[in-house]
Each structure stands twice: as C-alpha cells, then as structure tokens.
CSV table of C-alpha atoms in Angstrom, one decimal:
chain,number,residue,atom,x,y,z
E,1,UNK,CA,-0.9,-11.8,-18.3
E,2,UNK,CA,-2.9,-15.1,-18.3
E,3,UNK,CA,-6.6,-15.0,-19.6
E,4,UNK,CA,-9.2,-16.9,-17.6
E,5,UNK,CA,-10.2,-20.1,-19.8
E,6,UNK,CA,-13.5,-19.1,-21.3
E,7,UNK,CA,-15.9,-21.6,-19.5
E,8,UNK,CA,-15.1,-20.4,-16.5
E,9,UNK,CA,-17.9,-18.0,-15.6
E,10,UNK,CA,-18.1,-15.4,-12.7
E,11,UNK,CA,-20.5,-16.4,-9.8
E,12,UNK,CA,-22.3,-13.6,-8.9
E,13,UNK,CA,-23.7,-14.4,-4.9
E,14,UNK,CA,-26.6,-12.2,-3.3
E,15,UNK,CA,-25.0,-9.8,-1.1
E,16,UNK,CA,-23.3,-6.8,-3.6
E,17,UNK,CA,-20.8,-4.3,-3.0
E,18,UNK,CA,-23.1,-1.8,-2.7
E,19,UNK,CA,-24.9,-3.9,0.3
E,20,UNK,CA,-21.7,-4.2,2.2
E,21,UNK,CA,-20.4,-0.6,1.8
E,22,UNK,CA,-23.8,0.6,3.0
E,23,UNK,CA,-24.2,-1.5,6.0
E,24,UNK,CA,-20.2,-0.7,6.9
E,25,UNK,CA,-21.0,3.1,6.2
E,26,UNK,CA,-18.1,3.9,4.0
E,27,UNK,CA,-17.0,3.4,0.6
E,28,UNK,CA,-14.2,0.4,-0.3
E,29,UNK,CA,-11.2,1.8,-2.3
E,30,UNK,CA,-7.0,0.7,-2.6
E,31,UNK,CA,-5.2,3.4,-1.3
E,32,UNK,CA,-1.6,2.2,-2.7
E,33,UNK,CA,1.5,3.5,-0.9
E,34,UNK,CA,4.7,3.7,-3.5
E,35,UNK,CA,8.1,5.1,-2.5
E,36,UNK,CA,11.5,3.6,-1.3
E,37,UNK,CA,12.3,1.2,1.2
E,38,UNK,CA,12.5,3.1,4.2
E,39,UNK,CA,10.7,5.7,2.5
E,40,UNK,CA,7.2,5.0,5.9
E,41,UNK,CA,5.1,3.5,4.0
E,42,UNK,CA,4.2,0.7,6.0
E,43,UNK,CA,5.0,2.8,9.5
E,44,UNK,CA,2.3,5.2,7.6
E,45,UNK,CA,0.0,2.5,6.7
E,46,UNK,CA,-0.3,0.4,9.8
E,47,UNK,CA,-0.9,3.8,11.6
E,48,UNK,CA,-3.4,5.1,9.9
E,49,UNK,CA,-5.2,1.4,9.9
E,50,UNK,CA,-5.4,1.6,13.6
E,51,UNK,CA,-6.8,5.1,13.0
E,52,UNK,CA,-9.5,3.8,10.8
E,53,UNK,CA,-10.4,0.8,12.9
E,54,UNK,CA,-10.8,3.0,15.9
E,55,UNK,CA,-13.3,5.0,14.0
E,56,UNK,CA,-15.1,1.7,13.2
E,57,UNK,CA,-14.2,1.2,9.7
E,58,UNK,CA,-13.5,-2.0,7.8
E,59,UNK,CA,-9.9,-1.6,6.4
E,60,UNK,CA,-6.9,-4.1,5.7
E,61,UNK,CA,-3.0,-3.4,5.1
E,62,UNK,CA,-1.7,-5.4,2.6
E,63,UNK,CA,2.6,-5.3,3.6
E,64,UNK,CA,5.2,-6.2,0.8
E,65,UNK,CA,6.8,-8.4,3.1
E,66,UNK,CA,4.3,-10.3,4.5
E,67,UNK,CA,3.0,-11.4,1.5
E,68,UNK,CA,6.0,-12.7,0.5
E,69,UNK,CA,6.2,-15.1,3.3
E,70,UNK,CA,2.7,-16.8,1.9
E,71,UNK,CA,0.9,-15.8,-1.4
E,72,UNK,CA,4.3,-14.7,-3.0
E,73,UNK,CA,6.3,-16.6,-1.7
E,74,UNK,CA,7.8,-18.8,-4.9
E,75,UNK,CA,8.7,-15.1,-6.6
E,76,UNK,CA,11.9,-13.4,-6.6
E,77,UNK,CA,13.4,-9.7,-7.3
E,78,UNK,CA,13.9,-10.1,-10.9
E,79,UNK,CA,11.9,-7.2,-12.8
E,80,UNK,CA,9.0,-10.1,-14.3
E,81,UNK,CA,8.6,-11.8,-10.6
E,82,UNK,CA,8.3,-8.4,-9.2
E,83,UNK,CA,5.4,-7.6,-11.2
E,84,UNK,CA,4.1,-10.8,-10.9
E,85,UNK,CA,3.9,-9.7,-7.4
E,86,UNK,CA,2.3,-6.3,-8.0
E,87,UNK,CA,-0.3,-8.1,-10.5
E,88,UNK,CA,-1.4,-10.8,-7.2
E,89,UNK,CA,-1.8,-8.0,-4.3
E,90,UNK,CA,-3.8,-6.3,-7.2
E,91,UNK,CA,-6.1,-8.9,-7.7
E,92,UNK,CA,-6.5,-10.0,-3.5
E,93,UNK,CA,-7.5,-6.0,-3.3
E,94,UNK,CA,-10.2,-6.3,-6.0
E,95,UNK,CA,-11.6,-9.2,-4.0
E,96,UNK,CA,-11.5,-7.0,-0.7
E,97,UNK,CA,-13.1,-3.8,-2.3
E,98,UNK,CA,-15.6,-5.9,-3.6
E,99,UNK,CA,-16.5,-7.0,0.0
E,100,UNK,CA,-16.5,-3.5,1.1
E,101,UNK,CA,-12.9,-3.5,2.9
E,102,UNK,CA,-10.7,-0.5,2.4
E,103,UNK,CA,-6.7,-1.6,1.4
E,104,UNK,CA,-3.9,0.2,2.2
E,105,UNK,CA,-1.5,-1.0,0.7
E,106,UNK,CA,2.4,-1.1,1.2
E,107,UNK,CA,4.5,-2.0,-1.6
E,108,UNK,CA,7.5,0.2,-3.6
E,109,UNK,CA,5.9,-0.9,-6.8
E,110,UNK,CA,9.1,0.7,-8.5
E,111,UNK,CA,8.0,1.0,-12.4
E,112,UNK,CA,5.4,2.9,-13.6
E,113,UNK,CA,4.5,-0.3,-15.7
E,114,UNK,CA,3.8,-1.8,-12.5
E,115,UNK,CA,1.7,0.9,-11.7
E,116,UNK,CA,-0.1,0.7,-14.9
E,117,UNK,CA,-1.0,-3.3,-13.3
E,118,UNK,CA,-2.3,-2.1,-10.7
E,119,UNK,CA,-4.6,0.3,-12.7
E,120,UNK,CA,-5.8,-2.2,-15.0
E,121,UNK,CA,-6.9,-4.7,-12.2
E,122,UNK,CA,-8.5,-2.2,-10.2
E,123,UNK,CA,-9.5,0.6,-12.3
E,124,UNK,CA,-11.8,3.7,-10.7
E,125,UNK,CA,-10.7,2.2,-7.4
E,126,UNK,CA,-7.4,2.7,-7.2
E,127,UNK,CA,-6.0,5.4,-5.2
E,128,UNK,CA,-1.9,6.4,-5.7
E,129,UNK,CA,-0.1,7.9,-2.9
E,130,UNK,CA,3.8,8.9,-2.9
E,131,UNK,CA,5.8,8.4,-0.2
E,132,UNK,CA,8.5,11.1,-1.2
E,133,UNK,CA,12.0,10.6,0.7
E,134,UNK,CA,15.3,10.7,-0.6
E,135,UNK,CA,17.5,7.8,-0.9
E,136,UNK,CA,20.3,9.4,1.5
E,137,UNK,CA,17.6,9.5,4.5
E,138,UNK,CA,16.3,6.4,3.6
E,139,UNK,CA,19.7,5.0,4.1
E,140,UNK,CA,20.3,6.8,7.4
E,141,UNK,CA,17.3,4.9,8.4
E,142,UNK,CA,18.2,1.5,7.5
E,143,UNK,CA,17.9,-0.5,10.8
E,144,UNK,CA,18.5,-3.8,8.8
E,145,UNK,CA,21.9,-2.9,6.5
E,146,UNK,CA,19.9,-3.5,3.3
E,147,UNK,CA,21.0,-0.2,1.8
E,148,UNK,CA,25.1,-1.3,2.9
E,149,UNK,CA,25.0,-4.4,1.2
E,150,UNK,CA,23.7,-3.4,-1.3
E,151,UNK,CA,26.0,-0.6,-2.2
E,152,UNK,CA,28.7,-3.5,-1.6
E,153,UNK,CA,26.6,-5.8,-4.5
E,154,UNK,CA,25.9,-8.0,-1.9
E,155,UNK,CA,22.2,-7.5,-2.7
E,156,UNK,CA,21.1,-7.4,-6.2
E,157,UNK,CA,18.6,-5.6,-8.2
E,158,UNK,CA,17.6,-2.9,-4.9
E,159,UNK,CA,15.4,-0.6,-5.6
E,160,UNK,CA,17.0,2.9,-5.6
E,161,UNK,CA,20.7,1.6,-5.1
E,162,UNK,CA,21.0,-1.1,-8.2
E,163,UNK,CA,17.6,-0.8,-9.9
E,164,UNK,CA,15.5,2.0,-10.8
E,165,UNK,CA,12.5,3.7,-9.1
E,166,UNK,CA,10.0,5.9,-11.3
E,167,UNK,CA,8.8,8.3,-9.4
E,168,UNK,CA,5.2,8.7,-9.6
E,169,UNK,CA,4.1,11.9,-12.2
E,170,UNK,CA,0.4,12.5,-10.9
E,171,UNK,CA,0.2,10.8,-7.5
E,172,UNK,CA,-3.6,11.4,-5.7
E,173,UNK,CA,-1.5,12.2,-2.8
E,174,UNK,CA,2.1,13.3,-2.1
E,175,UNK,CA,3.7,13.0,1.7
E,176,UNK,CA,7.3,13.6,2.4
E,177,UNK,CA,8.4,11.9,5.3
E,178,UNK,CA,11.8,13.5,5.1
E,179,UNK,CA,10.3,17.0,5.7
E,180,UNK,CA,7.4,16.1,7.9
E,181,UNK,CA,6.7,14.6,11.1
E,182,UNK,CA,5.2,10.8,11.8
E,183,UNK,CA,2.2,12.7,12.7
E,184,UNK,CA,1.8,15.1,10.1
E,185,UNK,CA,2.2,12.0,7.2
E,186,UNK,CA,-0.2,10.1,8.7
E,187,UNK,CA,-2.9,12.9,9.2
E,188,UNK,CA,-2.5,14.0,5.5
E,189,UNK,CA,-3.3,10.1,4.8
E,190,UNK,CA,-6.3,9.5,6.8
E,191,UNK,CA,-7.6,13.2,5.9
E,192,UNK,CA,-7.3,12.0,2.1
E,193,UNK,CA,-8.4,8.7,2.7
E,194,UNK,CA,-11.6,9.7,5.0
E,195,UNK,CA,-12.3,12.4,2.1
E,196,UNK,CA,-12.8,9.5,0.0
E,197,UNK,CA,-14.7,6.7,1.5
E,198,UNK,CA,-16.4,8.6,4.2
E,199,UNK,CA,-17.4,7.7,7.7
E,200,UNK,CA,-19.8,5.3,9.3
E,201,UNK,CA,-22.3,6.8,11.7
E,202,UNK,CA,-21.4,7.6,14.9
E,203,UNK,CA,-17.0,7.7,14.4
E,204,UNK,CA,-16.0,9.6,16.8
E,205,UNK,CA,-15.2,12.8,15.5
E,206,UNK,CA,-11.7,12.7,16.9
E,207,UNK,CA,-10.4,10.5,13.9
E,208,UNK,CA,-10.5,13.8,12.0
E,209,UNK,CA,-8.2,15.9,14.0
E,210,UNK,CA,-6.0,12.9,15.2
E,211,UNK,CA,-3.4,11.4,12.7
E,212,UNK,CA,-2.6,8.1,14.8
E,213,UNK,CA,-4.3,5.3,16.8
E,214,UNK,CA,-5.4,6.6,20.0
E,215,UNK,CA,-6.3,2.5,21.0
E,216,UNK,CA,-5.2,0.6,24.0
E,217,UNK,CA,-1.8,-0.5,23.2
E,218,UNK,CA,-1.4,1.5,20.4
E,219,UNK,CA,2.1,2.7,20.4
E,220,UNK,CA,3.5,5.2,17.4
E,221,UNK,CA,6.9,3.7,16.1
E,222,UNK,CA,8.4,7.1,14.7
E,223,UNK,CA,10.3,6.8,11.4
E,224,UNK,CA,13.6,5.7,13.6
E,225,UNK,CA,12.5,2.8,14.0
E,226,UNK,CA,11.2,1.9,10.2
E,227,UNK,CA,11.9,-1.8,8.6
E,228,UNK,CA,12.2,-2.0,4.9
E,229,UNK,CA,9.4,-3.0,3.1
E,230,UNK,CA,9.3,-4.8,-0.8
C-alpha cells in the first residue's frame, strides 16, 4: 500500500465529526456486508437504507458493482485488483463516517486479508456482517447465469466456484438468508445497526419493529429476484 508523500499534510476544516453526528442524531459507522454473490447482500442493504432514511437518518450504500462502473473502473478480478478495490471503498467510507454518514456496504470481500484492509483503514468503525448462504442456493438464484458460466470456465476467478471465499471467523453479525425470510434479514440488520449508531429525535418508532422501507414507492424485491454483486 502506497504511503502519502510526507509534505502533504491533513487539512483539518471547522465542522468535526463529532458536530455532524450530533446535529444528525446518530453515530457514523461502516457496516460491511460479506458473503457470496447471490448471497442478499445488496437486496439486504438497499432495504434496510430505505429503512434508515425513513427514520431520518443520514446513511449511504456503497454496491460492488456500481463502483466498478466509476471509481473502479480500470480494476479487474485478479486477487491484487480485487483488493485494490476493497482498499478504495475503504478509504471513500472513512471520508463518509467522518461526515457523519452511516455506510452499508455491499461487497463479497472474499479473503480475510481483504478484510484485514478494511480494518486497517477504518479501524473502531468498522462493523462485519455475514451474509451466510450456501453456494447451491446462491446458484438457484442466479438470474444472470454467472454461477453457469462459470462452472463451464467461461468466467474466471468467481468467487465460490473457481476462487476461494473465507468465511468470516467472528462476524459482529451473522444472517442466513437461506434459512430466513427477506424480512427477517433485514430486521436483524437494522436492529444491529440502530443498536449501534442510535436514533435521531423524533424517528418514528415504527423503524424498530419494521424490517423494510414502508416509503412511497418502496417495493421489497424478495431474494428471487437478487443480482449478483462484486
């Protein structure tokens, strides 16, 4: 990992952390979301955003894929671009909890080296949650072919199929989507998120017994209809 060239000092403005988490009424942390593709970690994370934002919070996904169409976008699979990857979300997030945003973030993150990144960049504020499914039902979910091609060696280097996932050995958080409902994931999530950060004055108190956007518009996608997620 590249060091910062030593005359380049930190510039430190006049609104801190502590300014921004007090006037937003929660704490900032990076709740990370590890597991398989097709595993619900996005499906999970973009539904318990809503959840937050309805309950007047100030909290971000950050989606393996849609990074990769903009800030990651010169990176490949290969083990070193991959956690070249992890090491970039990892430092966007440490910019966003300083500005008091909450991160949920979506990303299979499939080595426990490149959970040992994450730690480094974000220390006390990281958060680990496991999306636990197995590979056969992430397979029976996969809308896109990914897991067919590549069993075929079409794809290279996938994550459960050609390359290897570490499964997390003290996680903050364990969900299995495999067992449990939609619902019941995403209530477990926001129960352990809300347990962490808190909530600003006046959330309705619905966003504790609810475990999905009740918004206009808001629609829950059930695991059927999951994409897979880098």
């Amino acid at each position: 990992m590249a060091e910062c060239p030593v005359h380049i000092l930190r510039h430190r403005g006049a609104v801190s952390r502590s300014d921004r988490e007090q006037r937003n009424g929660h704490a900032a942390r990076v709740f990370w979301l590890t597991g398989l593709s097709g595993s619900g970690k996005s499906t999970i994370a973009h539904a318990v955003e809503k959840a937050l934002f309805d309950a007047g919070t100030q909290a971000v996904v950050f989606d393996g894929d849609n990074v990769r169409h903009g800030l990651c976008n010169n990176l490949g699979f290969s083990p070193e671009d991959r956690q070249e990857n992890i090491r970039r979300i990892s430092e966007v997030c440490k910019l966003f909890v300083e500005g008091g945003t909450i991160c949920l973030c979506a990303f299979i993150a499939p080595l426990e080296s490149d959970r040992e990144i994450i730690r480094t960049v974000l220390g006390e504020d990281y958060r680990e949650i496991f999306v636990h499914c197995p590979v056969e039902v992430c397979e029976a979910r996969d809308v896109k072919g990914y897991y067919q091609r590549a069993r075929a060696g079409i794809i290279k280097n996938y994550t459960g199929v050609s390359a290897p996932y570490d499964v997390p050995q003290d996680p903050d958080l364990t969900v299995d989507t495999a067992a449990e409902s939609l619902e019941e994931s995403v209530a477990k999530v926001l129960g352990y998120i809300l347990g962490q950060v808190g909530l600003p004055e006046g959330a309705p108190a619905s966003v504790m017994t609810t475990g999905l956007g009740t918004g206009a518009g808001y629609e829950s996608p059930g695991y059927e209809s999951l994409s897979l997620k880098s």
